[in-house]
Amino acid sequence: MLAFLLRRVGSLVFVVWGVGFAAFFISQVVPADPAAAALGNNARPAQVAAYREKRGLDKPPWQQYLLYMRSLATGDLGRSLRTGRPILNDLRDFFPATFELTIAAMLFALALGIPAGIVAAVKQDGPLDLGVRTLALVGGATPVYWLAILMLQLFHAKLGWLPGPGRLDAYLLAPPRVTGILTLDALLAGDWEVLGDALRHLLLPALVLGAFSTALVARMVRSAMLEVLSQDFVRTAKAKGLPDTKVVLKHALRNAALPVLTVLGSLLGALLTGAVLTETIFSWPGLGSYATASATALDFPAVMGVTLIAGLAYSVINLLVDVLYVVFDPRIAYA
Amino acid sequence: MRFKQLAALMVALIVALSLAVGAAQSARQTTLVIGGDWTDLLTIDPGVSYEFSGTVVIDNIYERLVKFDGADLSKVVPGLAESWEIAEQGGGGTSITFHLKDANFSTGRPVKSSDVVFSFERAIQIGGPSSFLFTDVAGMDIGSTVALDDKTVRLDLPASINPSIVLNLLTFNIGGIMDQAEVEPNFQDGDYGQAWLNDHSAGSGPYMLERWDRSAQVVLVANPEYPTPGSITRVIMRYMQEANAQRTALESGEIDIAWDYTPEAFQAAEANTNLKTYKTDTFQMTYLGLNSGPGAPFEDNRVRDAVRYAVDQQAIIDSLLLGLGRRMQTVIPAGLMGADTTIYYERDVEKAKSLLAEAGATGLTVEFLIPTGACGGGIPCADLAAKVQADLAEAGITANIKQTVASELYTIYRAQGAQIVLAAWSPDYPDPDGNATPLSNYDASSIAWRNAWNNPEAGRLATEGATTIDPAVRAEIYGRLTRLVATEGPYTMLYQPYKPIVTSAKVEGFVRSAGGDVELDRISKLP
């Protein structure tokens, strides 16, 4: 197991390096000049030249890459061309909001998707199954930005049940920043009003972002359950006279969990991509908004930073999933 | 007994609740929430800021020596300086001597002339995106600002510089005065306190920076040292990138002012009695740049004239901008001193055709370079370009649209590589020279150069206008210049957009100047 872990962590470094190299390569191929983007239309030629020199943009690409890798080795992601701040500071500011949103969306996906999948499998071909399958199809096929605008129009503008964009009502004061995760910070500060408001603000974007994942989880659970339910040990358990709920939730679900676990890793990828659109529409100050603003400003160091963080998060989650396999299925052993 | 206790408890509860509600209501009345797309806000440091949203924040935190009065940009009025004199210097230069009024920074320290020297020299040393206003336009350097005593400061200018232009540009962010004793100890790694100033403030204006949560909100609170505080004690600028989100937030009362309305939404808001709409002025000009260099498609002025006759300005304003723009055809737009609002060209397709025939350019085909995203007034550049393309086609010019991101477009344009380009311009400081020199003087290596239009007479007039002090003479020079560039220059002006702003009907006293200033302390909210 230890050898496996070491190997995986080693390959993780390569994955992240590969992602970074790809991002750098793309940034060099894009036929646009970050200096022109940063200084705008009115800039004098001398200003553009000075800007390029100051930030090393006048050096050949391979030199820029070596310089970048050298500072990366010391944990320095460089400075953002747009905000002028160290990118690590920017990421520290923006990552918690995305983390909060992504986790909330994931929880939604599991809390809604798993029961829906179980019910659909147990009542196969019944009206409930049909309902779940239809919803899963719609949820999986609906573009996130469309759903976001629709939900905002309905629950915020028309019905007024839920607050609009943003993380917190403008008149409420955010608690002191500890983790940057607003709900957690409010909890730590014991500020119940902020906690309630933050949760209400979180509801819609998490639901929208989680819609696709919910659909995917429901379908995965359904098909995995169907397979397990038709196996001999389930029939044996039923024959022993165990109650149906116990057979389904204990015997079948545990065995159906493995494929679901497998998609969790790739779900995170979908959530991170979805976050870019969701955050823009919901004015959510996270990595997605940051990535959008950085990309439109051709702020390549910032885009590289976001890419590396996303790549790292994705790899770590997938590693965790692999480790969790062992927990769920003792037959699996890594050598 | 029991009942009495219960009744007392109920009364106490009701009183407490209504007090709390009352407090919440008065907090709402003294808090102003503005929703807008502030993604362009990069810094709250007056010495560095060069963005529109920076102006809204910084001008309310840092006072300048001089300022404009609300939306009236025709003359500067006292700011931190209660008076000033302009004098000739020996050796040909001029100097402006400012007499400071008694004022305190939010830190409690008095504003002194050494703070002025510090603020100006700091901006020059940083060399940020707006520093060329000091170094190039005003000809200032380290040592140009001299503290004569605690309340008197002299600014020395070289002979080639017009002091009235310098006064105009001192109203901009870069002229903001900060407390040296507060900022200097916060210099880190040679950043001159730039990092610190993004989370703190040290100005003498009506507000101070409470916090800037990147991509979420900027919060300003009233400066207790400010002598004439307004009724708004707290201003929250919320980031809302989506115009649609701003609209629903304004209609539900979540925000008081919405910064970015689309023309369609603005039209709907005009009919809504719960809202107030403002068409605020801008100095922006949306124009077509026509490459007039030797061998270029628009070398012959008759071909340029044909484009000017072919474009239907009024239809663009009516059908695309829904009224959020005005016609203009010269390089000095309405609102600036020396503005020329004459309409030199009415649409005449036949005339355009005959001009093209005379110039031997019948069947002209050109590449039409346009940016992605929105153009002036918030309309998609692609829609605007399609309208222009159709207008030109009627006159017999085939314009093939090539759309690219703005930064790439600038790179091509800067290298004189465009044939027709759809572009926008706004002056760096509210003075006619901010337009006249870049748009008319080839030697300034700016817009006239990018369109390869070299007209020595226009260059001479622009230089003369820049250095003339007498306003009447200056206006006369600019009158000649605008006419010359309008009829011979390398541009077809399209329109001067308005910046639409919508507020709740409860918001009073909102004014936005064409330069982007909003005096937040003059705003109040009805209950």
Short mmCIF file of N, CA, C and O in Angstrom, two decimals, chain A residues 233-294:
data_model
loop_
_atom_site.label_atom_id
_atom_site.label_comp_id
_atom_site.label_asym_id
_atom_site.label_seq_id
_atom_site.Cartn_x
_atom_site.Cartn_y
_atom_site.Cartn_z
N PHE A 233 -26.42 -13.56 -3.99
CA PHE A 233 -26.38 -13.30 -2.54
C PHE A 233 -27.56 -12.45 -2.08
O PHE A 233 -28.01 -12.53 -0.96
N VAL A 234 -28.08 -11.63 -2.99
CA VAL A 234 -29.25 -10.83 -2.63
C VAL A 234 -30.46 -11.76 -2.50
O VAL A 234 -31.25 -11.66 -1.56
N ARG A 235 -30.55 -12.69 -3.45
CA ARG A 235 -31.67 -13.64 -3.39
C ARG A 235 -31.57 -14.46 -2.11
O ARG A 235 -32.56 -14.69 -1.43
N THR A 236 -30.35 -14.85 -1.75
CA THR A 236 -30.14 -15.62 -0.53
C THR A 236 -30.58 -14.82 0.70
O THR A 236 -31.28 -15.32 1.56
N ALA A 237 -30.14 -13.54 0.71
CA ALA A 237 -30.49 -12.68 1.84
C ALA A 237 -32.00 -12.58 1.97
O ALA A 237 -32.57 -12.66 3.06
N LYS A 238 -32.67 -12.42 0.82
CA LYS A 238 -34.13 -12.31 0.84
C LYS A 238 -34.73 -13.64 1.33
O LYS A 238 -35.66 -13.66 2.13
N ALA A 239 -34.12 -14.76 0.86
CA ALA A 239 -34.65 -16.08 1.20
C ALA A 239 -34.51 -16.34 2.69
O ALA A 239 -35.35 -17.00 3.30
N LYS A 240 -33.42 -15.76 3.29
CA LYS A 240 -33.23 -15.92 4.73
C LYS A 240 -34.32 -15.20 5.52
O LYS A 240 -34.43 -15.36 6.72
N GLY A 241 -35.08 -14.36 4.82
CA GLY A 241 -36.15 -13.64 5.48
C GLY A 241 -35.76 -12.27 5.98
O GLY A 241 -36.45 -11.68 6.79
N LEU A 242 -34.62 -11.72 5.52
CA LEU A 242 -34.23 -10.36 5.91
C LEU A 242 -35.24 -9.36 5.33
O LEU A 242 -35.72 -9.56 4.21
N PRO A 243 -35.52 -8.30 6.09
CA PRO A 243 -36.45 -7.30 5.54
C PRO A 243 -35.86 -6.63 4.30
O PRO A 243 -34.64 -6.48 4.18
N ASP A 244 -36.75 -6.22 3.41
CA ASP A 244 -36.32 -5.65 2.12
C ASP A 244 -35.38 -4.46 2.29
O ASP A 244 -34.38 -4.35 1.60
N THR A 245 -35.74 -3.55 3.24
CA THR A 245 -34.90 -2.35 3.41
C THR A 245 -33.48 -2.75 3.77
O THR A 245 -32.52 -2.16 3.30
N LYS A 246 -33.35 -3.76 4.62
CA LYS A 246 -32.02 -4.16 5.06
C LYS A 246 -31.24 -4.76 3.89
O LYS A 246 -30.04 -4.50 3.72
N VAL A 247 -31.94 -5.55 3.08
CA VAL A 247 -31.27 -6.14 1.92
C VAL A 247 -30.76 -5.05 0.99
O VAL A 247 -29.61 -5.05 0.56
N VAL A 248 -31.65 -4.07 0.73
CA VAL A 248 -31.29 -3.03 -0.24
C VAL A 248 -30.20 -2.13 0.30
O VAL A 248 -29.18 -1.89 -0.35
N LEU A 249 -30.40 -1.62 1.53
CA LEU A 249 -29.48 -0.60 2.05
C LEU A 249 -28.17 -1.20 2.52
O LEU A 249 -27.14 -0.55 2.49
N LYS A 250 -28.19 -2.43 3.02
CA LYS A 250 -26.97 -2.98 3.60
C LYS A 250 -26.23 -3.85 2.59
O LYS A 250 -25.07 -3.60 2.26
N HIS A 251 -26.91 -4.85 2.09
CA HIS A 251 -26.23 -5.78 1.21
C HIS A 251 -25.98 -5.19 -0.17
O HIS A 251 -24.86 -5.21 -0.67
N ALA A 252 -27.03 -4.66 -0.76
CA ALA A 252 -26.91 -4.23 -2.16
C ALA A 252 -26.14 -2.91 -2.29
O ALA A 252 -25.21 -2.80 -3.08
N LEU A 253 -26.52 -1.92 -1.47
CA LEU A 253 -25.94 -0.59 -1.65
C LEU A 253 -24.43 -0.60 -1.48
O LEU A 253 -23.70 0.04 -2.23
N ARG A 254 -23.96 -1.36 -0.49
CA ARG A 254 -22.52 -1.38 -0.23
C ARG A 254 -21.77 -1.91 -1.46
O ARG A 254 -20.71 -1.42 -1.81
N ASN A 255 -22.37 -2.88 -2.10
CA ASN A 255 -21.72 -3.43 -3.28
C ASN A 255 -21.88 -2.55 -4.50
O ASN A 255 -21.07 -2.59 -5.42
N ALA A 256 -22.95 -1.73 -4.48
CA ALA A 256 -23.17 -0.83 -5.61
C ALA A 256 -22.37 0.45 -5.46
O ALA A 256 -22.29 1.26 -6.38
N ALA A 257 -21.76 0.64 -4.27
CA ALA A 257 -21.09 1.91 -4.00
C ALA A 257 -19.83 2.10 -4.84
O ALA A 257 -19.46 3.23 -5.15
N LEU A 258 -19.21 0.98 -5.21
CA LEU A 258 -17.92 1.08 -5.89
C LEU A 258 -17.97 1.87 -7.20
O LEU A 258 -17.18 2.80 -7.39
N PRO A 259 -18.88 1.53 -8.10
CA PRO A 259 -18.94 2.32 -9.34
C PRO A 259 -19.26 3.78 -9.08
O PRO A 259 -18.78 4.67 -9.79
N VAL A 260 -20.09 4.03 -8.04
CA VAL A 260 -20.43 5.42 -7.73
C VAL A 260 -19.18 6.17 -7.30
O VAL A 260 -18.92 7.30 -7.69
N LEU A 261 -18.38 5.50 -6.48
CA LEU A 261 -17.13 6.08 -6.01
C LEU A 261 -16.24 6.45 -7.21
O LEU A 261 -15.58 7.49 -7.23
N THR A 262 -16.26 5.58 -8.20
CA THR A 262 -15.42 5.82 -9.37
C THR A 262 -15.80 7.12 -10.07
O THR A 262 -14.94 7.90 -10.47
N VAL A 263 -17.12 7.38 -10.19
CA VAL A 263 -17.50 8.61 -10.90
C VAL A 263 -17.27 9.86 -10.07
O VAL A 263 -17.14 10.95 -10.61
N LEU A 264 -17.19 9.68 -8.73
CA LEU A 264 -17.00 10.86 -7.89
C LEU A 264 -15.79 11.66 -8.34
O LEU A 264 -15.81 12.89 -8.40
N GLY A 265 -14.71 10.95 -8.64
CA GLY A 265 -13.48 11.62 -9.06
C GLY A 265 -13.70 12.45 -10.30
O GLY A 265 -13.31 13.63 -10.35
N SER A 266 -14.38 11.86 -11.29
CA SER A 266 -14.56 12.63 -12.52
C SER A 266 -15.64 13.70 -12.36
O SER A 266 -15.65 14.69 -13.08
N LEU A 267 -16.54 13.47 -11.38
CA LEU A 267 -17.57 14.49 -11.10
C LEU A 267 -16.92 15.82 -10.74
O LEU A 267 -17.36 16.88 -11.15
N LEU A 268 -15.84 15.71 -9.96
CA LEU A 268 -15.18 16.92 -9.51
C LEU A 268 -14.72 17.76 -10.69
O LEU A 268 -14.80 18.99 -10.68
N GLY A 269 -14.27 17.05 -11.73
CA GLY A 269 -13.87 17.77 -12.93
C GLY A 269 -15.04 18.55 -13.51
O GLY A 269 -14.92 19.74 -13.83
N ALA A 270 -16.20 17.89 -13.59
CA ALA A 270 -17.39 18.55 -14.13
C ALA A 270 -17.78 19.74 -13.25
O ALA A 270 -18.17 20.80 -13.75
N LEU A 271 -17.65 19.56 -11.93
CA LEU A 271 -18.02 20.64 -11.02
C LEU A 271 -17.10 21.84 -11.20
O LEU A 271 -17.55 22.98 -11.20
N LEU A 272 -15.80 21.57 -11.35
CA LEU A 272 -14.86 22.69 -11.50
C LEU A 272 -15.13 23.46 -12.80
O LEU A 272 -15.08 24.69 -12.83
N THR A 273 -15.44 22.74 -13.88
CA THR A 273 -15.75 23.44 -15.14
C THR A 273 -17.06 24.19 -15.01
O THR A 273 -17.18 25.33 -15.45
N GLY A 274 -18.05 23.52 -14.39
CA GLY A 274 -19.35 24.17 -14.22
C GLY A 274 -19.24 25.41 -13.36
O GLY A 274 -19.99 26.37 -13.53
N ALA A 275 -18.28 25.41 -12.44
CA ALA A 275 -18.15 26.53 -11.52
C ALA A 275 -17.83 27.82 -12.26
O ALA A 275 -18.25 28.90 -11.85
N VAL A 276 -17.12 27.72 -13.38
CA VAL A 276 -16.76 28.93 -14.12
C VAL A 276 -18.03 29.68 -14.53
O VAL A 276 -18.15 30.89 -14.33
N LEU A 277 -19.00 28.92 -15.09
CA LEU A 277 -20.24 29.57 -15.54
C LEU A 277 -21.13 29.95 -14.36
O LEU A 277 -21.67 31.05 -14.29
N THR A 278 -21.28 29.00 -13.42
CA THR A 278 -22.16 29.26 -12.28
C THR A 278 -21.69 30.48 -11.50
O THR A 278 -22.49 31.33 -11.13
N GLU A 279 -20.41 30.56 -11.27
CA GLU A 279 -19.89 31.68 -10.48
C GLU A 279 -20.10 33.01 -11.18
O GLU A 279 -20.38 34.02 -10.54
N THR A 280 -19.96 33.02 -12.49
CA THR A 280 -20.15 34.27 -13.21
C THR A 280 -21.59 34.75 -13.07
O THR A 280 -21.84 35.91 -12.77
N ILE A 281 -22.53 33.83 -13.24
CA ILE A 281 -23.94 34.24 -13.19
C ILE A 281 -24.36 34.58 -11.76
O ILE A 281 -25.11 35.51 -11.54
N PHE A 282 -23.85 33.84 -10.79
CA PHE A 282 -24.26 34.10 -9.41
C PHE A 282 -23.32 35.07 -8.69
O PHE A 282 -23.38 35.18 -7.47
N SER A 283 -22.48 35.78 -9.42
CA SER A 283 -21.53 36.73 -8.83
C SER A 283 -20.82 36.09 -7.63
O SER A 283 -20.71 36.68 -6.57
N TRP A 284 -20.38 34.89 -7.81
CA TRP A 284 -19.74 34.14 -6.72
C TRP A 284 -18.23 34.35 -6.81
O TRP A 284 -17.61 34.02 -7.80
N PRO A 285 -17.65 34.96 -5.78
CA PRO A 285 -16.23 35.35 -5.89
C PRO A 285 -15.27 34.18 -5.74
O PRO A 285 -14.52 34.11 -4.78
N GLY A 286 -15.29 33.26 -6.67
CA GLY A 286 -14.44 32.09 -6.56
C GLY A 286 -13.43 31.98 -7.69
O GLY A 286 -13.23 32.92 -8.47
N LEU A 287 -12.80 30.81 -7.77
CA LEU A 287 -11.78 30.57 -8.78
C LEU A 287 -12.33 30.71 -10.20
O LEU A 287 -11.63 31.14 -11.11
N GLY A 288 -13.61 30.34 -10.38
CA GLY A 288 -14.21 30.41 -11.71
C GLY A 288 -14.27 31.85 -12.19
O GLY A 288 -13.86 32.16 -13.32
N SER A 289 -14.75 32.75 -11.33
CA SER A 289 -14.80 34.17 -11.70
C SER A 289 -13.39 34.67 -11.97
O SER A 289 -13.14 35.43 -12.91
N TYR A 290 -12.47 34.26 -11.09
CA TYR A 290 -11.09 34.69 -11.21
C TYR A 290 -10.49 34.21 -12.53
O TYR A 290 -9.83 34.97 -13.24
N ALA A 291 -10.77 32.95 -12.87
CA ALA A 291 -10.23 32.38 -14.10
C ALA A 291 -10.80 33.13 -15.32
O ALA A 291 -10.06 33.45 -16.26
N THR A 292 -12.09 33.42 -15.29
CA THR A 292 -12.71 34.12 -16.41
C THR A 292 -12.08 35.49 -16.59
O THR A 292 -11.68 35.88 -17.70
N ALA A 293 -11.99 36.25 -15.48
CA ALA A 293 -11.43 37.59 -15.57
C ALA A 293 -9.97 37.53 -16.03
O ALA A 293 -9.53 38.35 -16.84
N SER A 294 -9.22 36.56 -15.54
CA SER A 294 -7.81 36.45 -15.90
C SER A 294 -7.66 36.07 -17.37
O SER A 294 -6.81 36.62 -18.08
#
